Amino acid sequence: MDSYRAVFCDIDGTLLRSDHRFTPDTAEKVREISRRGIPFVLTSSRMPAAIYPIQEAIGFRGPIISYGGAFVEDENRKVLASIGFSRALALEIWEEFPPETRECCFCAYSGDIWTASDARHPLIHREEEITSVHAASGSVEELIPEEAPVHKLWGVGPPALMDEMVVRLQKRFPQCMICKSAPHLMEIMDGRASKSQAVRLLCEAWGISPAETVSFGDNYNDLDMLKATGRSVAMGNAPDEVKAAASEVTADNDREGLLMALNRLFP
């Protein structure tokens, strides 16, 4: 295809380098594509409030896919989809988590609410520095209204522990989507949500086919999105399974891999 009609781009490990910044040249390319009337959609497991600042810093406006597809907004921040599980189920899952340690912690998200049992935890503080969003200390019952959907549960810890938890929780809660977005990060969302489902939702709203779009990703939680679009690009820093699922592989996120691919696809 000579020109793709929409771009779906993961954030961490794809748009952003290891220092969680984007390069000026990449930002200019994103603005150029957006000016051509081609939607550039940031897709992430981040909460919406952690995606808006990236759009603003680059200098463009577009739809967002948040919480791994559980929350979708158009370019005017109109909510198109909000998929989450109940607070009761969130509490049931939370009971399966091991005790928090200095190397291990867990938290919950609902809309723009981010709750942690201890927001002063060093791992929470690190996430705050990365996302420019602040967590609130307190329990799920205290901070998330009973009727509100829980969009994500998030855990960080040693990779071996996260691997064990993913396997155990998948057996215990098959209605949930449980995956790793990095070796030390585990994410739990409603099983009805996915980045590919969000891609199809937006394409339907635009009157185009997913086959006319391109996606970029770097990790396991991008796999279904990479398979859903007409062309897909895996980053050089992606695991081999993710690379194998993509149409092509570009350089890693610290060597302008996204920019290189965008320049080829949108000359």
Tab-separated table of N, CA and C in Angstrom, residues 152-223:
chain	number	residue	atom	x	y	z
A	152	LYS	N	-7.747	-1.254	35.259
A	152	LYS	CA	-6.488	-1.998	35.269
A	152	LYS	C	-6.020	-2.242	36.689
A	153	LEU	N	-5.464	-3.429	36.916
A	153	LEU	CA	-4.640	-3.708	38.084
A	153	LEU	C	-3.218	-3.868	37.574
A	154	TRP	N	-2.285	-3.386	38.333
A	154	TRP	CA	-0.889	-3.312	37.868
A	154	TRP	C	0.039	-3.802	38.967
A	155	GLY	N	1.009	-4.607	38.585
A	155	GLY	CA	1.988	-5.098	39.547
A	155	GLY	C	3.388	-4.971	39.009
A	156	VAL	N	4.305	-4.685	39.885
A	156	VAL	CA	5.711	-4.606	39.505
A	156	VAL	C	6.516	-5.414	40.516
A	157	GLY	N	7.483	-6.171	40.021
A	157	GLY	CA	8.288	-6.996	40.902
A	157	GLY	C	9.327	-7.775	40.131
A	158	PRO	N	10.054	-8.645	40.795
A	158	PRO	CA	11.061	-9.458	40.110
A	158	PRO	C	10.427	-10.253	38.965
A	159	PRO	N	11.102	-10.343	37.825
A	159	PRO	CA	10.518	-11.027	36.669
A	159	PRO	C	10.012	-12.436	36.965
A	160	ALA	N	10.753	-13.205	37.754
A	160	ALA	CA	10.318	-14.578	38.050
A	160	ALA	C	9.001	-14.581	38.813
A	161	LEU	N	8.831	-13.655	39.734
A	161	LEU	CA	7.582	-13.553	40.483
A	161	LEU	C	6.441	-13.137	39.566
A	162	MET	N	6.694	-12.176	38.677
A	162	MET	CA	5.656	-11.741	37.757
A	162	MET	C	5.251	-12.879	36.814
A	163	ASP	N	6.211	-13.673	36.358
A	163	ASP	CA	5.901	-14.817	35.503
A	163	ASP	C	4.991	-15.796	36.236
A	164	GLU	N	5.332	-16.079	37.484
A	164	GLU	CA	4.542	-17.031	38.270
A	164	GLU	C	3.139	-16.505	38.509
A	165	MET	N	3.016	-15.210	38.772
A	165	MET	CA	1.709	-14.624	39.033
A	165	MET	C	0.829	-14.628	37.791
A	166	VAL	N	1.402	-14.341	36.635
A	166	VAL	CA	0.621	-14.341	35.392
A	166	VAL	C	-0.001	-15.714	35.167
A	167	VAL	N	0.793	-16.773	35.302
A	167	VAL	CA	0.295	-18.132	35.096
A	167	VAL	C	-0.792	-18.469	36.113
A	168	ARG	N	-0.540	-18.161	37.372
A	168	ARG	CA	-1.500	-18.501	38.426
A	168	ARG	C	-2.794	-17.728	38.285
A	169	LEU	N	-2.706	-16.428	37.995
A	169	LEU	CA	-3.905	-15.606	37.893
A	169	LEU	C	-4.714	-15.920	36.643
A	170	GLN	N	-4.045	-16.293	35.553
A	170	GLN	CA	-4.765	-16.671	34.341
A	170	GLN	C	-5.653	-17.894	34.582
A	171	LYS	N	-5.157	-18.835	35.389
A	171	LYS	CA	-5.960	-20.015	35.716
A	171	LYS	C	-7.118	-19.654	36.649
A	172	ARG	N	-6.864	-18.748	37.576
A	172	ARG	CA	-7.871	-18.391	38.582
A	172	ARG	C	-8.918	-17.437	38.031
A	173	PHE	N	-8.527	-16.562	37.093
A	173	PHE	CA	-9.437	-15.539	36.567
A	173	PHE	C	-9.398	-15.531	35.034
A	174	PRO	N	-9.964	-16.561	34.401
A	174	PRO	CA	-9.893	-16.649	32.933
A	174	PRO	C	-10.666	-15.543	32.222
A	175	GLN	N	-11.541	-14.832	32.941
A	175	GLN	CA	-12.306	-13.737	32.331
A	175	GLN	C	-11.485	-12.460	32.180
A	176	CYS	N	-10.261	-12.483	32.682
A	176	CYS	CA	-9.398	-11.300	32.627
A	176	CYS	C	-8.293	-11.475	31.585
A	177	MET	N	-7.792	-10.353	31.097
A	177	MET	CA	-6.621	-10.346	30.232
A	177	MET	C	-5.414	-10.026	31.116
A	178	ILE	N	-4.523	-10.974	31.231
A	178	ILE	CA	-3.376	-10.828	32.127
A	178	ILE	C	-2.111	-11.000	31.290
A	179	CYS	N	-1.262	-9.993	31.295
A	179	CYS	CA	-0.065	-10.065	30.457
A	179	CYS	C	1.044	-9.241	31.081
A	180	LYS	N	2.236	-9.381	30.500
A	180	LYS	CA	3.385	-8.592	30.934
A	180	LYS	C	3.698	-7.554	29.860
A	181	SER	N	3.909	-6.321	30.299
A	181	SER	CA	4.299	-5.262	29.374
A	181	SER	C	5.792	-4.994	29.441
A	182	ALA	N	6.471	-5.651	30.351
A	182	ALA	CA	7.927	-5.617	30.506
A	182	ALA	C	8.264	-6.791	31.416
A	183	PRO	N	9.519	-7.218	31.469
A	183	PRO	CA	9.839	-8.371	32.308
A	183	PRO	C	9.392	-8.223	33.767
A	184	HIS	N	9.377	-6.989	34.278
A	184	HIS	CA	9.048	-6.770	35.685
A	184	HIS	C	7.654	-6.199	35.901
A	185	LEU	N	6.863	-6.054	34.831
A	185	LEU	CA	5.543	-5.422	34.925
A	185	LEU	C	4.435	-6.382	34.503
A	186	MET	N	3.406	-6.488	35.352
A	186	MET	CA	2.239	-7.305	35.061
A	186	MET	C	1.002	-6.411	35.035
A	187	GLU	N	0.103	-6.652	34.061
A	187	GLU	CA	-1.103	-5.852	33.939
A	187	GLU	C	-2.316	-6.757	33.799
A	188	ILE	N	-3.402	-6.372	34.467
A	188	ILE	CA	-4.632	-7.154	34.446
A	188	ILE	C	-5.765	-6.239	34.016
A	189	MET	N	-6.430	-6.584	32.912
A	189	MET	CA	-7.565	-5.825	32.414
A	189	MET	C	-8.740	-6.769	32.170
A	190	ASP	N	-9.890	-6.185	31.926
A	190	ASP	CA	-11.061	-6.962	31.569
A	190	ASP	C	-10.778	-7.737	30.282
A	191	GLY	N	-11.168	-8.997	30.239
A	191	GLY	CA	-10.872	-9.837	29.092
A	191	GLY	C	-11.548	-9.407	27.810
A	192	ARG	N	-12.571	-8.555	27.926
A	192	ARG	CA	-13.248	-8.060	26.716
A	192	ARG	C	-12.455	-6.953	26.032
A	193	ALA	N	-11.463	-6.421	26.725
A	193	ALA	CA	-10.692	-5.291	26.188
A	193	ALA	C	-9.424	-5.787	25.494
A	194	SER	N	-9.069	-5.110	24.413
A	194	SER	CA	-7.806	-5.397	23.732
A	194	SER	C	-7.473	-4.228	22.827
A	195	LYS	N	-6.208	-4.089	22.508
A	195	LYS	CA	-5.810	-3.037	21.576
A	195	LYS	C	-6.412	-3.292	20.195
A	196	SER	N	-6.517	-4.550	19.799
A	196	SER	CA	-7.081	-4.849	18.482
A	196	SER	C	-8.557	-4.477	18.418
A	197	GLN	N	-9.289	-4.718	19.502
A	197	GLN	CA	-10.696	-4.332	19.543
A	197	GLN	C	-10.825	-2.824	19.419
A	198	ALA	N	-9.922	-2.085	20.078
A	198	ALA	CA	-9.953	-0.623	19.999
A	198	ALA	C	-9.595	-0.135	18.592
A	199	VAL	N	-8.658	-0.813	17.944
A	199	VAL	CA	-8.308	-0.488	16.553
A	199	VAL	C	-9.543	-0.628	15.663
A	200	ARG	N	-10.243	-1.734	15.809
A	200	ARG	CA	-11.439	-1.958	14.983
A	200	ARG	C	-12.520	-0.927	15.273
A	201	LEU	N	-12.681	-0.553	16.535
A	201	LEU	CA	-13.677	0.452	16.909
A	201	LEU	C	-13.396	1.780	16.225
A	202	LEU	N	-12.149	2.236	16.263
A	202	LEU	CA	-11.802	3.516	15.645
A	202	LEU	C	-11.907	3.439	14.128
A	203	CYS	N	-11.459	2.339	13.552
A	203	CYS	CA	-11.548	2.208	12.096
A	203	CYS	C	-13.008	2.248	11.638
A	204	GLU	N	-13.888	1.618	12.382
A	204	GLU	CA	-15.309	1.654	12.041
A	204	GLU	C	-15.846	3.080	12.107
A	205	ALA	N	-15.412	3.831	13.121
A	205	ALA	CA	-15.846	5.224	13.249
A	205	ALA	C	-15.353	6.066	12.084
A	206	TRP	N	-14.164	5.742	11.552
A	206	TRP	CA	-13.602	6.507	10.428
A	206	TRP	C	-14.082	5.994	9.078
A	207	GLY	N	-14.720	4.845	9.052
A	207	GLY	CA	-15.159	4.275	7.783
A	207	GLY	C	-14.035	3.687	6.963
A	208	ILE	N	-13.020	3.155	7.644
A	208	ILE	CA	-11.912	2.521	6.938
A	208	ILE	C	-11.726	1.105	7.464
A	209	SER	N	-10.895	0.337	6.801
A	209	SER	CA	-10.594	-1.025	7.225
A	209	SER	C	-9.278	-1.051	8.010
A	210	PRO	N	-9.171	-1.912	9.033
A	210	PRO	CA	-7.877	-2.075	9.707
A	210	PRO	C	-6.755	-2.462	8.744
A	211	ALA	N	-7.128	-3.069	7.615
A	211	ALA	CA	-6.118	-3.448	6.621
A	211	ALA	C	-5.446	-2.237	5.999
A	212	GLU	N	-6.061	-1.055	6.149
A	212	GLU	CA	-5.505	0.179	5.603
A	212	GLU	C	-4.645	0.926	6.621
A	213	THR	N	-4.342	0.281	7.740
A	213	THR	CA	-3.614	0.964	8.804
A	213	THR	C	-2.310	0.241	9.133
A	214	VAL	N	-1.466	0.917	9.897
A	214	VAL	CA	-0.185	0.347	10.311
A	214	VAL	C	-0.034	0.516	11.824
A	215	SER	N	0.626	-0.455	12.459
A	215	SER	CA	0.822	-0.392	13.908
A	215	SER	C	2.288	-0.627	14.259
A	216	PHE	N	2.659	-0.111	15.425
A	216	PHE	CA	4.034	-0.219	15.933
A	216	PHE	C	3.980	-0.667	17.388
A	217	GLY	N	4.812	-1.636	17.765
A	217	GLY	CA	4.825	-2.098	19.140
A	217	GLY	C	6.114	-2.798	19.501
A	218	ASP	N	6.258	-3.060	20.784
A	218	ASP	CA	7.515	-3.640	21.254
A	218	ASP	C	7.348	-4.775	22.260
A	219	ASN	N	6.086	-5.100	22.666
A	219	ASN	CA	5.984	-6.110	23.712
A	219	ASN	C	4.746	-6.981	23.533
A	220	TYR	N	4.612	-7.943	24.458
A	220	TYR	CA	3.550	-8.937	24.323
A	220	TYR	C	2.159	-8.314	24.319
A	221	ASN	N	1.975	-7.215	25.039
A	221	ASN	CA	0.649	-6.595	25.067
A	221	ASN	C	0.338	-5.826	23.779
A	222	ASP	N	1.274	-5.842	22.822
A	222	ASP	CA	1.035	-5.248	21.497
A	222	ASP	C	0.720	-6.307	20.439
A	223	LEU	N	0.829	-7.582	20.801
A	223	LEU	CA	0.730	-8.650	19.801
A	223	LEU	C	-0.582	-8.613	19.032
